[in-house]
Each structure stands twice: as C-alpha cells, then as structure tokens.
Amino acid sequence: MIQCECEGNPSTDFRGLFNSQFSKESSESLHHFSSLSAAGGGRQHSDTMVEPVPESINFPSEEEKILQFWGEKDCFQECLRQSKNRPKYTFYDGPPFATGLPHYGHILAGTIKDIVTRFAHQSGFHVDRRFGWDCHGLPVEYEIDKTLGIKGPEDVAKMGIAEYNKQCRNIVMRYSNEWETSVKRMGRWIDFNNDYKTLYPWFMETVWWVFRQLYDKGLVYRGVKVMPFSTACNTPLSNFESHQNYKDVQDPSVIVNFPLVDNQDVALIAWTTTPWTLPSNLALCVNPEFLYVQVKDNTTGKTYIMMEARLGALFKSEGEYTVLDKFPGKTLKGKKYKPLFQYFAKCGEKGAFQVVTDNYVKEEEGTGVVHQAPYFGADDYRVCTEYNIIQRDQAPICPVDASGCFTSEVTDFAGQYVKDADKNIIKWLKEKGRLVNASSFKHSYPFCWRSDTPLIYKAVPSWFVRVEHMVDKLLENNGKCYWVPEFVREKRFGNWLRDARDWAISRNRYWGTPIPLWVSDDFEE
C-alpha cells in the first residue's frame, strides 16, 4: 500500500499532473536524460539530428549502462540534495519480510511506487524514499519453529523467551542483500542506507505513541476474536498457520430440532458437523430472501421448518413429506424457540434463543437453518453481535478450556475433550427427543501443523481498536482521495470500508511489538 501526503503548495497541482502534460521541470529532466543517453555512445550529432537506433537493442545491457551512470554520478542522492528546500511529499513504503525472496507482487508494487515518487519529485516536491523491513511476526517465528522443532509455548518456555527472540533476530535480514540487488536492478530509487526496521526500538516507540493516542480517545477495548485454536499446543493460530495442514476426515453429521415457543408441535431443524458446539447454542440463523417450508414428515407425523431447496437433506423422495406452508426466511425473524440445554438459559432474558437472519446462510448444504454458537464461529459471532444477543465486551460464553475440554458449566460433559464428547452429546439428544437424524460426513478439515491434531474455532481474548462508529467519516474522507484506477474508490476500497469491523490488533506471539498495557488480573484496572 502506498500512503502519500503532500505538504505546502507547489506551483503545479500534483493531482492534475496525472492528467496533464509534464511540468516544465519534468520536460527539462527528460531532455537532460535524453542528452545523457545520446552522449553515452557513438559519434556526436548536431541538435537537428538524433542518433540512429541500431536494428537490435540489448535492453538488459542498456539498463545496466544507465544503472552504472546513476551510480557514478550518485544521481538519487543528488536529486534529494537539490530538492531539500521544496515542499515535502510524504511517502511510506509498506515493508516486506527479508526472510523470503522478492516475487512478482513485490516487483509490480515497487515499480508503481517508483513511478509515483519520481513523478512527485519532478512535480516540484522533495520526496524522501526510505526502504523498510518488516522484521516481526509469524513468518519469522514459523521459520525458527521449523528449524528448532518447536511445537508450542511450552518449548519456548524451556529455552526462554530471550533466547527465542535472539534466534528470530538472527534470521530477519537473511535475504537483505538479494532484496537490495533486485530492487536496484529494477531501476527503483530508494534509500537502503537510511532504512527503517520494525524491530528498531525507536520504531516500536512510534507504534506505542500511536497506540496511546487511540487509548486516550477511548478507542481501545478488550474483547474476543474467534480464531483457529490448537488444543494440543494450547494456543490460537493465525489463518496462515491454520491452512498448512488440511486432511479429509469423517465427522458426525446431525440434524437437531428446536421447537417453537408459541407452538411446540412445530420445530426448526438445524444441521451441524460439530455437535460439541450445541451446548453453547444461543440463536438460529436463516437466509431472509430464500424460501422456507413448514413440512410434515409422513413417516413420523412431526412438523418441521427448513429451507425448501434443502428438503433433500432430510427426505429421499417427495412421497416422504407434505408441504403445509411456504414463506420467505424473513418471516421467521424474531421467533423464539426452546433451547437444547439449560446451561445458559439465562441468556434468553437478553434476547438469546430466537431466529435471526443473514445472507451468509447458503442453499448448498445443511437444512438452511444454521445453529449459532457465537464464541465458536466467526459468522456466528458477527451475527449475534449485530442482534445484540451478545456484547463485544461481555464475558464470553465459551465453556471450553485451552486443552479443548468442557468446563464445569456444561455439567453433563464437564472434563470431556470436545471431539470425544460428540458421541455422548448425540446420545443425550436422542434420549431427549431432540435428534432428527445422525450420520457421518466426509470433508476437508484443518489440523494443527505442529501437533497434527484437529483444530477448533474458539473465542480468544484480544485487544481491539474501535472502527465501526467512524465508517461514515472514513467513507467521506475516501471520497476526497484521488484513486488510480478511479473505480477502486467506490468498489474494492469503498466496499471494504463500508464493511469495516473493529480492528483486532493483538496477537499471541513472542517476536513482535509489545502492547504497552499493564492490567490487573480482573482487567478492571
């Protein structure tokens, strides 16, 4: 990402220059460059003639001649010296990791950044261009964990955090020479000698300063984020880590009934492949636009509500059921149902155990009714938050510990590992008359790359910056920005801003910028 800001008021408007001819200075620069190129080879010609172009040109060797000339004359630094009293054009270069080599994406972005900053210089600005290095975070830890065979926090504790961070520090600049060679060979003008690294204490202090500004404005709070979680390593994983090790597995597939409070002879039916999340159910979600049916099972005489397009999930032929009524999903919104378990029945006083609507419910699988356990699914969390069934800063309803075992709140299954508890929960549902159908389901499922055990999705405490309250202001400011290409303003970037969520800024990592917060055990102070 390029972030640029112009200070002062140079004679030529930078924005307009993109759509107009070069300024006088630009023309002179180009003329000067043409003269230098002409002077570089062959005999001299009068001003009225141009040097003939050879039939074949070796472009790489021509480029190398130009690079050599730039080096001999120290052209980049000379430009900076000559322009130092001009208005500033501020440019921040999003830094790469030096633990890997540059690829096409870096080369393309680097070329665009070089064009923008050269053009700003030619348009009357002073443009500092400093290369940056992203030295922290997962890619570095991932390399060290692989090299040293580290499986989780316990292994780090044994070697000590200081030693672990020392190992990380040792590899962060592994490919810096190759980067510098590639970037310079592209012809990009950027300062490697006056670079910045995210591990420099002065850089981290600037991050702390920004964090303090946000904190003082009341924009920082502690909430939870649903993340892939390794129960073997007792730690959340990044999305990158969670995609490292997928396996085809057989999981239980169950359809469960949820009788309506105002008519217990009619039940919504929901499908899940994670029965262990059912004790934490707080809502049911349907798609507001799709058609739903009230249907009688001709074999059992029971009446269910499900998506019309998903009748095949429960019935093998049309003769097995009778459609009693048909309606869009939005007519179900707000209907109350009887909870499966009583562990969190008190949540009903705050709006739990009702039908909510959202377009994330699809017609490709299940029954078209999705059970919501907000602290075990990202969409569930988002939807239940929007309906105020849960609050972002409340104590989470997450009765599973770091080892993946039920806590004491789930009295019938306390202490059981969640995946092992599936069969016991299915048995319980059958005994209570809440099980409609049980089978198995083969699908691709993420496993922990370190321990080779199945991951679960689980709410993890995280620090957030409030963003959602300022979406209108962000969109207003985005409208004032000059975008190339122009459609990005309304489309890709505009759509992203419209859907902006509060920003989870903390990570459970060792090698990174620490968050400057000291808190009491109960997080009250």
Short mmCIF file of C-alpha atoms in Angstrom, two decimals:
data_model
loop_
_atom_site.label_atom_id
_atom_site.label_comp_id
_atom_site.label_asym_id
_atom_site.label_seq_id
_atom_site.Cartn_x
_atom_site.Cartn_y
_atom_site.Cartn_z
CA MET A 1 0.00 0.00 0.00
CA ILE A 2 1.25 3.48 -0.82
CA GLN A 3 0.38 6.20 1.62
CA CYS A 4 1.22 9.67 0.38
CA GLU A 5 0.60 13.15 1.65
CA CYS A 6 1.58 16.49 0.11
CA GLU A 7 2.67 19.41 2.25
CA GLY A 8 2.86 23.00 1.02
CA ASN A 9 1.56 24.36 -2.25
CA PRO A 10 3.87 23.77 -5.20
CA SER A 11 3.09 25.67 -8.36
CA THR A 12 1.64 22.65 -10.09
CA ASP A 13 -1.22 20.61 -8.60
CA PHE A 14 0.05 17.05 -8.16
CA ARG A 15 -3.37 15.51 -8.82
CA GLY A 16 -3.89 17.43 -12.05
CA LEU A 17 -0.46 16.48 -13.30
CA PHE A 18 -1.52 12.86 -13.69
CA ASN A 19 -3.95 14.02 -16.37
CA SER A 20 -1.87 16.77 -18.00
CA GLN A 21 1.48 17.31 -19.61
CA PHE A 22 4.67 17.20 -17.60
CA SER A 23 5.69 20.39 -15.89
CA LYS A 24 8.47 22.46 -17.39
CA GLU A 25 10.86 20.88 -14.91
CA SER A 26 9.78 17.37 -15.95
CA SER A 27 10.39 18.23 -19.60
CA GLU A 28 13.84 19.56 -18.77
CA SER A 29 14.63 16.40 -16.79
CA LEU A 30 13.62 14.23 -19.71
CA HIS A 31 15.55 16.36 -22.20
CA HIS A 32 18.61 16.20 -19.94
CA PHE A 33 18.27 12.43 -19.68
CA SER A 34 17.94 12.10 -23.48
CA SER A 35 21.11 14.15 -23.92
CA LEU A 36 22.98 11.96 -21.45
CA SER A 37 21.81 8.81 -23.22
CA ALA A 38 22.91 10.23 -26.57
CA ALA A 39 26.28 11.18 -25.14
CA GLY A 40 26.78 7.65 -23.93
CA GLY A 41 27.79 6.14 -27.27
CA GLY A 42 28.67 6.71 -30.93
CA ARG A 43 29.63 9.94 -32.60
CA GLN A 44 28.09 13.29 -31.76
CA HIS A 45 25.40 14.82 -33.98
CA SER A 46 24.11 18.33 -34.34
CA ASP A 47 20.98 19.42 -32.42
CA THR A 48 18.91 18.94 -35.57
CA MET A 49 19.67 15.23 -35.75
CA VAL A 50 19.08 12.25 -33.49
CA GLU A 51 21.31 9.28 -33.08
CA PRO A 52 20.23 6.40 -35.32
CA VAL A 53 18.72 3.46 -33.45
CA PRO A 54 20.51 0.15 -34.05
CA GLU A 55 18.49 -2.65 -35.62
CA SER A 56 18.77 -4.78 -32.50
CA ILE A 57 18.97 -3.44 -28.96
CA ASN A 58 20.04 -5.47 -25.95
CA PHE A 59 17.75 -3.88 -23.37
CA PRO A 60 19.30 -5.50 -20.27
CA SER A 61 22.76 -4.20 -21.17
CA GLU A 62 21.32 -0.73 -21.91
CA GLU A 63 19.70 -0.77 -18.48
CA GLU A 64 22.98 -1.74 -16.87
CA LYS A 65 24.70 1.23 -18.56
CA ILE A 66 22.08 3.57 -17.10
CA LEU A 67 22.45 1.99 -13.65
CA GLN A 68 26.21 2.45 -13.89
CA PHE A 69 25.78 6.12 -14.85
CA TRP A 70 23.35 6.69 -11.94
CA GLY A 71 25.88 5.11 -9.59
CA GLU A 72 28.86 7.11 -10.84
CA LYS A 73 27.01 10.43 -10.58
CA ASP A 74 25.15 9.46 -7.35
CA CYS A 75 22.00 10.68 -9.13
CA PHE A 76 19.43 9.68 -6.49
CA GLN A 77 21.21 11.41 -3.59
CA GLU A 78 21.96 14.42 -5.83
CA CYS A 79 18.21 14.77 -6.55
CA LEU A 80 17.50 14.71 -2.81
CA ARG A 81 20.17 17.33 -2.15
CA GLN A 82 18.86 19.64 -4.87
CA SER A 83 15.22 19.36 -3.75
CA LYS A 84 15.68 19.60 0.02
CA ASN A 85 14.09 23.07 0.30
CA ARG A 86 10.97 22.15 -1.65
CA PRO A 87 7.58 21.25 -0.08
CA LYS A 88 7.59 17.69 1.25
CA TYR A 89 5.79 14.80 -0.38
CA THR A 90 5.50 12.17 2.35
CA PHE A 91 5.73 8.55 1.30
CA TYR A 92 5.52 5.43 3.50
CA ASP A 93 6.67 2.21 1.92
CA GLY A 94 4.86 -0.87 3.24
CA PRO A 95 7.85 -3.06 4.16
CA PRO A 96 8.48 -6.67 3.03
CA PHE A 97 9.87 -9.54 5.11
CA ALA A 98 13.53 -10.25 4.39
CA THR A 99 13.08 -13.92 5.38
CA GLY A 100 11.91 -14.63 1.81
CA LEU A 101 12.95 -13.54 -1.67
CA PRO A 102 11.14 -10.89 -3.74
CA HIS A 103 8.41 -12.18 -6.05
CA TYR A 104 6.29 -10.73 -8.86
CA GLY A 105 3.92 -8.94 -6.45
CA HIS A 106 6.81 -7.06 -4.85
CA ILE A 107 8.28 -6.13 -8.23
CA LEU A 108 4.97 -4.81 -9.59
CA ALA A 109 4.17 -2.77 -6.45
CA GLY A 110 7.75 -1.49 -6.26
CA THR A 111 7.58 -0.26 -9.87
CA ILE A 112 4.31 1.60 -9.21
CA LYS A 113 5.77 3.20 -6.07
CA ASP A 114 8.85 4.26 -8.01
CA ILE A 115 6.71 5.92 -10.71
CA VAL A 116 4.60 7.81 -8.14
CA THR A 117 7.57 9.09 -6.15
CA ARG A 118 9.65 10.06 -9.21
CA PHE A 119 6.63 11.93 -10.58
CA ALA A 120 6.17 13.77 -7.29
CA HIS A 121 9.84 14.79 -7.37
CA GLN A 122 9.52 16.03 -10.97
CA SER A 123 6.37 17.94 -9.97
CA GLY A 124 8.19 20.18 -7.51
CA PHE A 125 8.30 18.18 -4.25
CA HIS A 126 11.08 16.84 -2.03
CA VAL A 127 10.46 13.10 -1.71
CA ASP A 128 12.30 11.09 0.96
CA ARG A 129 12.30 7.43 -0.08
CA ARG A 130 13.45 5.05 2.64
CA PHE A 131 13.31 1.29 2.31
CA GLY A 132 11.71 -0.57 5.21
CA TRP A 133 11.92 -4.09 6.59
CA ASP A 134 9.11 -5.94 8.36
CA CYS A 135 11.08 -7.91 10.95
CA HIS A 136 8.37 -9.16 13.32
CA GLY A 137 5.58 -11.69 13.43
CA LEU A 138 4.59 -15.08 12.19
CA PRO A 139 6.80 -15.65 9.11
CA VAL A 140 9.92 -15.25 11.28
CA GLU A 141 8.58 -17.40 14.14
CA TYR A 142 7.44 -20.04 11.63
CA GLU A 143 10.99 -20.36 10.25
CA ILE A 144 12.51 -20.64 13.75
CA ASP A 145 9.88 -23.16 14.92
CA LYS A 146 10.66 -25.36 11.89
CA THR A 147 14.42 -25.08 12.37
CA LEU A 148 14.41 -25.75 16.12
CA GLY A 149 11.50 -28.24 16.19
CA ILE A 150 9.39 -26.02 18.46
CA LYS A 151 5.82 -27.33 18.87
CA GLY A 152 4.25 -24.75 21.16
CA PRO A 153 4.52 -22.34 24.12
CA GLU A 154 5.98 -24.99 26.45
CA ASP A 155 9.01 -25.45 24.18
CA VAL A 156 9.56 -21.67 24.09
CA ALA A 157 9.28 -21.51 27.89
CA LYS A 158 12.01 -24.18 28.19
CA MET A 159 14.52 -22.28 26.03
CA GLY A 160 13.44 -18.88 27.39
CA ILE A 161 11.76 -16.03 25.53
CA ALA A 162 15.02 -14.00 25.33
CA GLU A 163 16.83 -16.86 23.57
CA TYR A 164 13.84 -17.49 21.28
CA ASN A 165 13.74 -13.82 20.27
CA LYS A 166 17.51 -13.86 19.73
CA GLN A 167 17.07 -16.74 17.26
CA CYS A 168 14.36 -14.75 15.48
CA ARG A 169 16.56 -11.64 15.35
CA ASN A 170 19.36 -13.66 13.75
CA ILE A 171 17.36 -14.53 10.62
CA VAL A 172 15.28 -11.40 9.96
CA MET A 173 17.75 -9.96 7.42
CA ARG A 174 18.60 -13.31 5.79
CA TYR A 175 17.91 -12.17 2.21
CA SER A 176 18.51 -8.41 2.56
CA ASN A 177 21.39 -8.42 0.03
CA GLU A 178 19.29 -10.23 -2.56
CA TRP A 179 16.48 -7.71 -1.98
CA GLU A 180 18.77 -4.76 -2.47
CA THR A 181 20.22 -6.26 -5.66
CA SER A 182 16.75 -6.94 -7.12
CA VAL A 183 15.29 -3.55 -6.20
CA LYS A 184 18.26 -1.64 -7.62
CA ARG A 185 18.28 -3.76 -10.79
CA MET A 186 14.62 -2.79 -11.34
CA GLY A 187 15.86 0.82 -11.53
CA ARG A 188 13.99 1.87 -8.41
CA TRP A 189 15.36 4.86 -6.50
CA ILE A 190 15.08 4.18 -2.77
CA ASP A 191 17.47 4.61 0.16
CA PHE A 192 18.77 1.35 1.66
CA ASN A 193 21.43 3.05 3.82
CA ASN A 194 18.86 5.10 5.73
CA ASP A 195 16.31 2.28 6.03
CA TYR A 196 13.91 1.52 8.88
CA LYS A 197 13.30 -1.81 10.57
CA THR A 198 10.21 -2.62 12.62
CA LEU A 199 12.45 -4.12 15.31
CA TYR A 200 14.25 -0.83 15.99
CA PRO A 201 13.25 0.41 19.48
CA TRP A 202 12.59 3.90 18.09
CA PHE A 203 10.22 2.41 15.53
CA MET A 204 8.36 0.41 18.20
CA GLU A 205 8.11 3.57 20.30
CA THR A 206 6.31 5.31 17.44
CA VAL A 207 3.80 2.44 17.43
CA TRP A 208 3.41 2.89 21.20
CA TRP A 209 2.82 6.62 20.71
CA VAL A 210 0.04 5.93 18.18
CA PHE A 211 -1.48 3.32 20.49
CA ARG A 212 -1.52 5.84 23.35
CA GLN A 213 -3.37 8.38 21.18
CA LEU A 214 -6.01 5.76 20.38
CA TYR A 215 -6.24 4.68 24.03
CA ASP A 216 -6.67 8.26 25.28
CA LYS A 217 -9.53 8.73 22.81
CA GLY A 218 -11.35 5.71 24.27
CA LEU A 219 -10.87 3.69 21.09
CA VAL A 220 -9.10 0.68 22.69
CA TYR A 221 -11.01 -2.13 24.38
CA ARG A 222 -10.54 -5.79 25.27
CA GLY A 223 -12.90 -8.23 23.58
CA VAL A 224 -12.65 -11.62 21.92
CA LYS A 225 -11.88 -12.82 18.42
CA VAL A 226 -12.89 -16.23 17.06
CA MET A 227 -9.69 -17.85 15.79
CA PRO A 228 -8.36 -21.27 14.77
CA PHE A 229 -7.15 -22.85 18.01
CA SER A 230 -4.78 -25.75 18.66
CA THR A 231 -5.93 -27.63 21.77
CA ALA A 232 -2.69 -29.67 21.78
CA CYS A 233 -0.48 -26.57 21.81
CA ASN A 234 -2.98 -24.51 23.91
CA THR A 235 -2.64 -21.59 21.53
CA PRO A 236 -4.52 -19.73 18.79
CA LEU A 237 -3.13 -19.98 15.27
CA SER A 238 -3.13 -17.39 12.54
CA ASN A 239 -5.20 -18.02 9.41
CA PHE A 240 -1.91 -18.66 7.62
CA GLU A 241 -0.98 -21.42 10.08
CA SER A 242 -4.44 -22.95 10.02
CA HIS A 243 -4.19 -23.51 6.25
CA GLN A 244 -0.94 -25.50 6.47
CA ASN A 245 -2.40 -28.94 7.19
CA TYR A 246 -5.82 -29.97 5.85
CA LYS A 247 -6.99 -33.59 5.98
CA ASP A 248 -10.06 -35.47 4.76
CA VAL A 249 -11.90 -36.72 7.85
CA GLN A 250 -15.19 -38.36 8.81
CA ASP A 251 -17.13 -36.17 11.22
CA PRO A 252 -20.57 -36.70 12.77
CA SER A 253 -23.43 -35.07 10.89
CA VAL A 254 -26.55 -34.38 12.94
CA ILE A 255 -29.90 -32.67 12.40
CA VAL A 256 -31.46 -31.36 15.61
CA ASN A 257 -34.96 -29.99 16.31
CA PHE A 258 -35.72 -26.68 18.05
CA PRO A 259 -39.48 -26.48 18.91
CA LEU A 260 -41.09 -23.02 18.66
CA VAL A 261 -42.14 -21.49 21.98
CA ASP A 262 -45.54 -20.43 20.63
CA ASN A 263 -46.26 -23.82 19.01
CA GLN A 264 -44.17 -26.72 20.31
CA ASP A 265 -45.67 -29.08 17.70
CA VAL A 266 -43.61 -27.22 15.08
CA ALA A 267 -39.78 -27.25 15.20
CA LEU A 268 -36.99 -25.58 13.25
CA ILE A 269 -34.34 -28.13 12.30
CA ALA A 270 -30.62 -27.27 12.10
CA TRP A 271 -27.65 -29.29 10.79
CA THR A 272 -24.15 -29.36 12.25
CA THR A 273 -20.92 -31.37 11.98
CA THR A 274 -19.75 -30.08 15.40
CA PRO A 275 -22.25 -31.44 17.97
CA TRP A 276 -19.86 -30.27 20.73
CA THR A 277 -20.85 -26.64 19.95
CA LEU A 278 -24.57 -27.31 20.63
CA PRO A 279 -24.37 -26.74 24.43
CA SER A 280 -23.31 -23.15 23.56
CA ASN A 281 -26.19 -22.52 21.13
CA LEU A 282 -27.69 -19.01 21.50
CA ALA A 283 -29.60 -18.46 18.22
CA LEU A 284 -30.69 -19.94 14.87
CA CYS A 285 -29.98 -18.17 11.59
CA VAL A 286 -31.91 -18.30 8.30
CA ASN A 287 -31.47 -16.53 4.96
CA PRO A 288 -34.03 -13.70 4.74
CA GLU A 289 -34.54 -13.99 0.95
CA PHE A 290 -34.71 -17.76 0.37
CA LEU A 291 -37.97 -19.74 0.59
CA TYR A 292 -38.65 -21.89 3.66
CA VAL A 293 -41.34 -24.51 4.16
CA GLN A 294 -43.36 -25.95 7.03
CA VAL A 295 -43.31 -29.61 6.19
CA LYS A 296 -44.86 -32.74 7.71
CA ASP A 297 -42.73 -35.88 7.92
CA ASN A 298 -45.17 -38.55 6.64
CA THR A 299 -43.29 -41.30 8.49
CA THR A 300 -43.16 -39.78 12.00
CA GLY A 301 -46.02 -37.26 11.73
CA LYS A 302 -43.73 -34.49 13.05
CA THR A 303 -43.74 -30.96 11.59
CA TYR A 304 -40.52 -29.16 10.76
CA ILE A 305 -39.39 -25.81 9.31
CA MET A 306 -36.47 -25.88 6.85
CA MET A 307 -35.32 -24.30 3.56
CA GLU A 308 -37.31 -25.52 0.55
CA ALA A 309 -34.14 -26.01 -1.53
CA ARG A 310 -32.75 -28.33 1.19
CA LEU A 311 -35.62 -30.82 1.53
CA GLY A 312 -33.32 -33.45 0.03
CA ALA A 313 -31.08 -33.22 3.10
CA LEU A 314 -33.76 -34.98 5.18
CA PHE A 315 -36.06 -36.75 2.70
CA LYS A 316 -35.13 -39.17 -0.07
CA SER A 317 -38.33 -38.71 -2.10
CA GLU A 318 -41.29 -36.32 -2.36
CA GLY A 319 -43.62 -39.04 -1.03
CA GLU A 320 -41.91 -38.86 2.39
CA TYR A 321 -43.23 -35.36 3.21
CA THR A 322 -46.16 -32.98 2.81
CA VAL A 323 -45.59 -29.22 2.39
CA LEU A 324 -48.03 -27.37 4.69
CA ASP A 325 -46.84 -23.78 4.13
CA LYS A 326 -44.23 -21.77 2.19
CA PHE A 327 -42.74 -18.36 3.09
CA PRO A 328 -39.51 -16.29 2.82
CA GLY A 329 -36.96 -16.66 5.61
CA LYS A 330 -37.52 -13.10 6.86
CA THR A 331 -40.97 -14.08 8.21
CA LEU A 332 -39.20 -16.30 10.78
CA LYS A 333 -37.14 -13.41 12.20
CA GLY A 334 -37.62 -12.97 15.96
CA LYS A 335 -39.42 -16.27 16.55
CA LYS A 336 -38.47 -17.81 19.90
CA TYR A 337 -37.53 -21.48 20.28
CA LYS A 338 -36.93 -23.91 23.15
CA PRO A 339 -33.19 -24.13 23.97
CA LEU A 340 -31.48 -27.53 23.78
CA PHE A 341 -29.65 -27.24 27.10
CA GLN A 342 -30.25 -25.20 30.24
CA TYR A 343 -26.59 -24.28 30.90
CA PHE A 344 -27.03 -20.74 29.56
CA ALA A 345 -30.83 -20.41 29.78
CA LYS A 346 -30.43 -17.01 31.48
CA CYS A 347 -29.24 -15.59 28.15
CA GLY A 348 -32.86 -15.82 27.00
CA GLU A 349 -33.55 -12.70 29.09
CA LYS A 350 -31.11 -10.79 26.84
CA GLY A 351 -32.56 -11.93 23.52
CA ALA A 352 -31.00 -15.37 23.02
CA PHE A 353 -32.88 -18.40 21.60
CA GLN A 354 -34.53 -16.53 18.73
CA VAL A 355 -34.35 -16.74 14.94
CA VAL A 356 -32.05 -14.18 13.26
CA THR A 357 -31.38 -13.58 9.55
CA ASP A 358 -28.22 -13.18 7.49
CA ASN A 359 -27.17 -13.75 3.90
CA TYR A 360 -24.25 -15.99 4.86
CA VAL A 361 -26.72 -18.92 5.11
CA LYS A 362 -26.42 -20.76 1.78
CA GLU A 363 -28.59 -23.29 -0.04
CA GLU A 364 -25.76 -25.71 -0.84
CA GLU A 365 -25.64 -27.65 2.44
CA GLY A 366 -27.49 -28.43 5.65
CA THR A 367 -31.14 -27.57 6.24
CA GLY A 368 -30.98 -23.82 5.61
CA VAL A 369 -31.17 -23.23 9.37
CA VAL A 370 -27.76 -22.65 10.97
CA HIS A 371 -27.24 -23.05 14.72
CA GLN A 372 -25.33 -20.12 16.24
CA ALA A 373 -22.62 -20.68 18.87
CA PRO A 374 -21.10 -17.17 18.75
CA TYR A 375 -17.86 -17.98 20.56
CA PHE A 376 -17.05 -20.91 18.25
CA GLY A 377 -17.65 -19.40 14.80
CA ALA A 378 -16.69 -16.07 13.22
CA ASP A 379 -20.02 -15.64 11.35
CA ASP A 380 -21.96 -16.72 14.44
CA TYR A 381 -20.11 -14.09 16.49
CA ARG A 382 -20.73 -11.36 13.92
CA VAL A 383 -24.46 -12.13 13.55
CA CYS A 384 -25.15 -12.50 17.29
CA THR A 385 -23.32 -9.22 17.94
CA GLU A 386 -25.42 -7.42 15.31
CA TYR A 387 -28.59 -8.69 17.00
CA ASN A 388 -27.30 -7.72 20.50
CA ILE A 389 -27.60 -11.32 21.67
CA ILE A 390 -24.04 -10.86 22.92
CA GLN A 391 -22.00 -7.71 23.61
CA ARG A 392 -18.42 -7.28 22.40
CA ASP A 393 -17.07 -6.50 25.86
CA GLN A 394 -19.10 -9.04 27.90
CA ALA A 395 -17.67 -12.18 29.49
CA PRO A 396 -17.70 -14.78 26.70
CA ILE A 397 -19.95 -17.85 26.80
CA CYS A 398 -17.15 -20.22 25.90
CA PRO A 399 -17.29 -23.34 28.10
CA VAL A 400 -14.20 -24.96 26.56
CA ASP A 401 -10.73 -24.61 28.11
CA ALA A 402 -7.36 -24.24 26.34
CA SER A 403 -6.97 -28.04 26.15
CA GLY A 404 -10.30 -28.39 24.38
CA CYS A 405 -12.20 -29.83 27.36
CA PHE A 406 -15.62 -28.76 28.61
CA THR A 407 -15.58 -26.59 31.74
CA SER A 408 -17.77 -27.14 34.80
CA GLU A 409 -20.68 -25.07 33.39
CA VAL A 410 -21.50 -27.90 30.98
CA THR A 411 -22.38 -30.25 33.81
CA ASP A 412 -23.31 -33.30 31.69
CA PHE A 413 -20.00 -33.36 29.79
CA ALA A 414 -17.55 -31.48 32.08
CA GLY A 415 -13.91 -32.50 31.62
CA GLN A 416 -14.53 -34.32 28.33
CA TYR A 417 -12.44 -33.43 25.27
CA VAL A 418 -14.89 -31.84 22.83
CA LYS A 419 -14.29 -34.20 19.91
CA ASP A 420 -14.67 -37.21 22.25
CA ALA A 421 -17.85 -35.68 23.69
CA ASP A 422 -19.58 -35.64 20.27
CA LYS A 423 -20.87 -39.21 20.63
CA ASN A 424 -22.12 -38.57 24.18
CA ILE A 425 -23.92 -35.39 23.10
CA ILE A 426 -25.58 -37.27 20.21
CA LYS A 427 -26.72 -39.95 22.68
CA TRP A 428 -28.11 -37.24 25.01
CA LEU A 429 -30.00 -35.58 22.12
CA LYS A 430 -31.55 -38.92 21.15
CA GLU A 431 -32.69 -39.62 24.73
CA LYS A 432 -34.29 -36.17 24.98
CA GLY A 433 -36.12 -36.49 21.64
CA ARG A 434 -34.16 -33.65 20.02
CA LEU A 435 -32.25 -35.72 17.43
CA VAL A 436 -33.87 -35.88 13.98
CA ASN A 437 -31.07 -37.59 12.07
CA ALA A 438 -27.47 -38.73 12.69
CA SER A 439 -24.91 -39.91 10.15
CA SER A 440 -21.29 -39.20 9.22
CA PHE A 441 -19.87 -36.65 6.81
CA LYS A 442 -16.53 -36.70 4.94
CA HIS A 443 -14.94 -33.29 4.46
CA SER A 444 -11.61 -31.45 4.44
CA TYR A 445 -10.74 -30.19 7.94
CA PRO A 446 -7.81 -28.10 9.29
CA PHE A 447 -5.25 -29.78 11.58
CA CYS A 448 -2.51 -28.17 13.66
CA TRP A 449 0.70 -28.20 11.63
CA ARG A 450 2.73 -28.58 14.83
CA SER A 451 0.87 -31.33 16.71
CA ASP A 452 -1.15 -32.91 13.87
CA THR A 453 -4.36 -32.69 15.93
CA PRO A 454 -7.69 -31.24 14.72
CA LEU A 455 -8.13 -27.51 15.22
CA ILE A 456 -11.25 -25.95 16.71
CA TYR A 457 -12.55 -22.41 16.26
CA LYS A 458 -12.70 -20.66 19.61
CA ALA A 459 -13.02 -17.18 21.09
CA VAL A 460 -9.65 -15.81 22.18
CA PRO A 461 -9.21 -12.60 24.24
CA SER A 462 -7.92 -9.81 22.03
CA TRP A 463 -7.36 -6.06 22.12
CA PHE A 464 -9.38 -4.05 19.61
CA VAL A 465 -9.44 -0.55 18.14
CA ARG A 466 -12.97 0.78 17.58
CA VAL A 467 -13.61 1.42 13.89
CA GLU A 468 -17.29 0.76 13.22
CA HIS A 469 -18.51 4.07 14.72
CA MET A 470 -16.43 6.06 12.23
CA VAL A 471 -17.32 4.25 8.99
CA ASP A 472 -19.27 7.24 7.63
CA LYS A 473 -16.30 9.54 8.27
CA LEU A 474 -13.92 7.05 6.63
CA LEU A 475 -16.15 6.88 3.55
CA GLU A 476 -16.37 10.67 3.42
CA ASN A 477 -12.56 11.00 3.52
CA ASN A 478 -12.17 8.20 0.97
CA GLY A 479 -14.38 10.24 -1.36
CA LYS A 480 -11.82 13.06 -1.21
CA CYS A 481 -8.92 10.79 -2.18
CA TYR A 482 -7.51 10.62 -5.69
CA TRP A 483 -7.59 6.97 -6.79
CA VAL A 484 -5.85 5.33 -9.73
CA PRO A 485 -7.73 3.47 -11.15
CA GLU A 486 -10.73 5.58 -10.12
CA PHE A 487 -13.19 2.67 -9.63
CA VAL A 488 -11.19 1.39 -6.65
CA ARG A 489 -12.55 4.28 -4.56
CA GLU A 490 -16.15 3.05 -4.76
CA LYS A 491 -15.60 -0.64 -5.41
CA ARG A 492 -12.80 -2.54 -3.73
CA PHE A 493 -11.68 0.01 -1.14
CA GLY A 494 -15.12 1.59 -0.66
CA ASN A 495 -16.76 -1.81 -0.11
CA TRP A 496 -14.05 -2.76 2.38
CA LEU A 497 -14.61 0.46 4.35
CA ARG A 498 -18.41 0.03 4.31
CA ASP A 499 -17.99 -3.39 5.95
CA ALA A 500 -15.16 -2.32 8.29
CA ARG A 501 -15.14 -4.14 11.63
CA ASP A 502 -13.41 -3.20 14.87
CA TRP A 503 -9.74 -3.97 14.36
CA ALA A 504 -8.16 -6.83 16.36
CA ILE A 505 -4.60 -5.58 16.88
CA SER A 506 -3.13 -8.07 19.38
CA ARG A 507 -1.51 -11.41 18.53
CA ASN A 508 -0.37 -14.25 20.75
CA ARG A 509 3.25 -14.03 19.63
CA TYR A 510 6.68 -13.60 21.23
CA TRP A 511 8.52 -11.84 18.41
CA GLY A 512 6.71 -8.54 17.89
CA THR A 513 6.00 -5.07 19.25
CA PRO A 514 4.66 -5.46 22.81
CA ILE A 515 1.39 -3.71 23.61
CA PRO A 516 2.12 -1.05 26.28
CA LEU A 517 -0.65 -2.08 28.68
CA TRP A 518 -0.27 -3.22 32.26
CA VAL A 519 -3.52 -4.64 33.66
CA SER A 520 -4.90 -6.14 36.86
CA ASP A 521 -5.84 -9.83 36.87
CA ASP A 522 -9.55 -8.99 36.58
CA PHE A 523 -8.89 -6.42 33.80
CA GLU A 524 -10.84 -3.80 35.77
CA GLU A 525 -7.79 -1.53 36.03
#
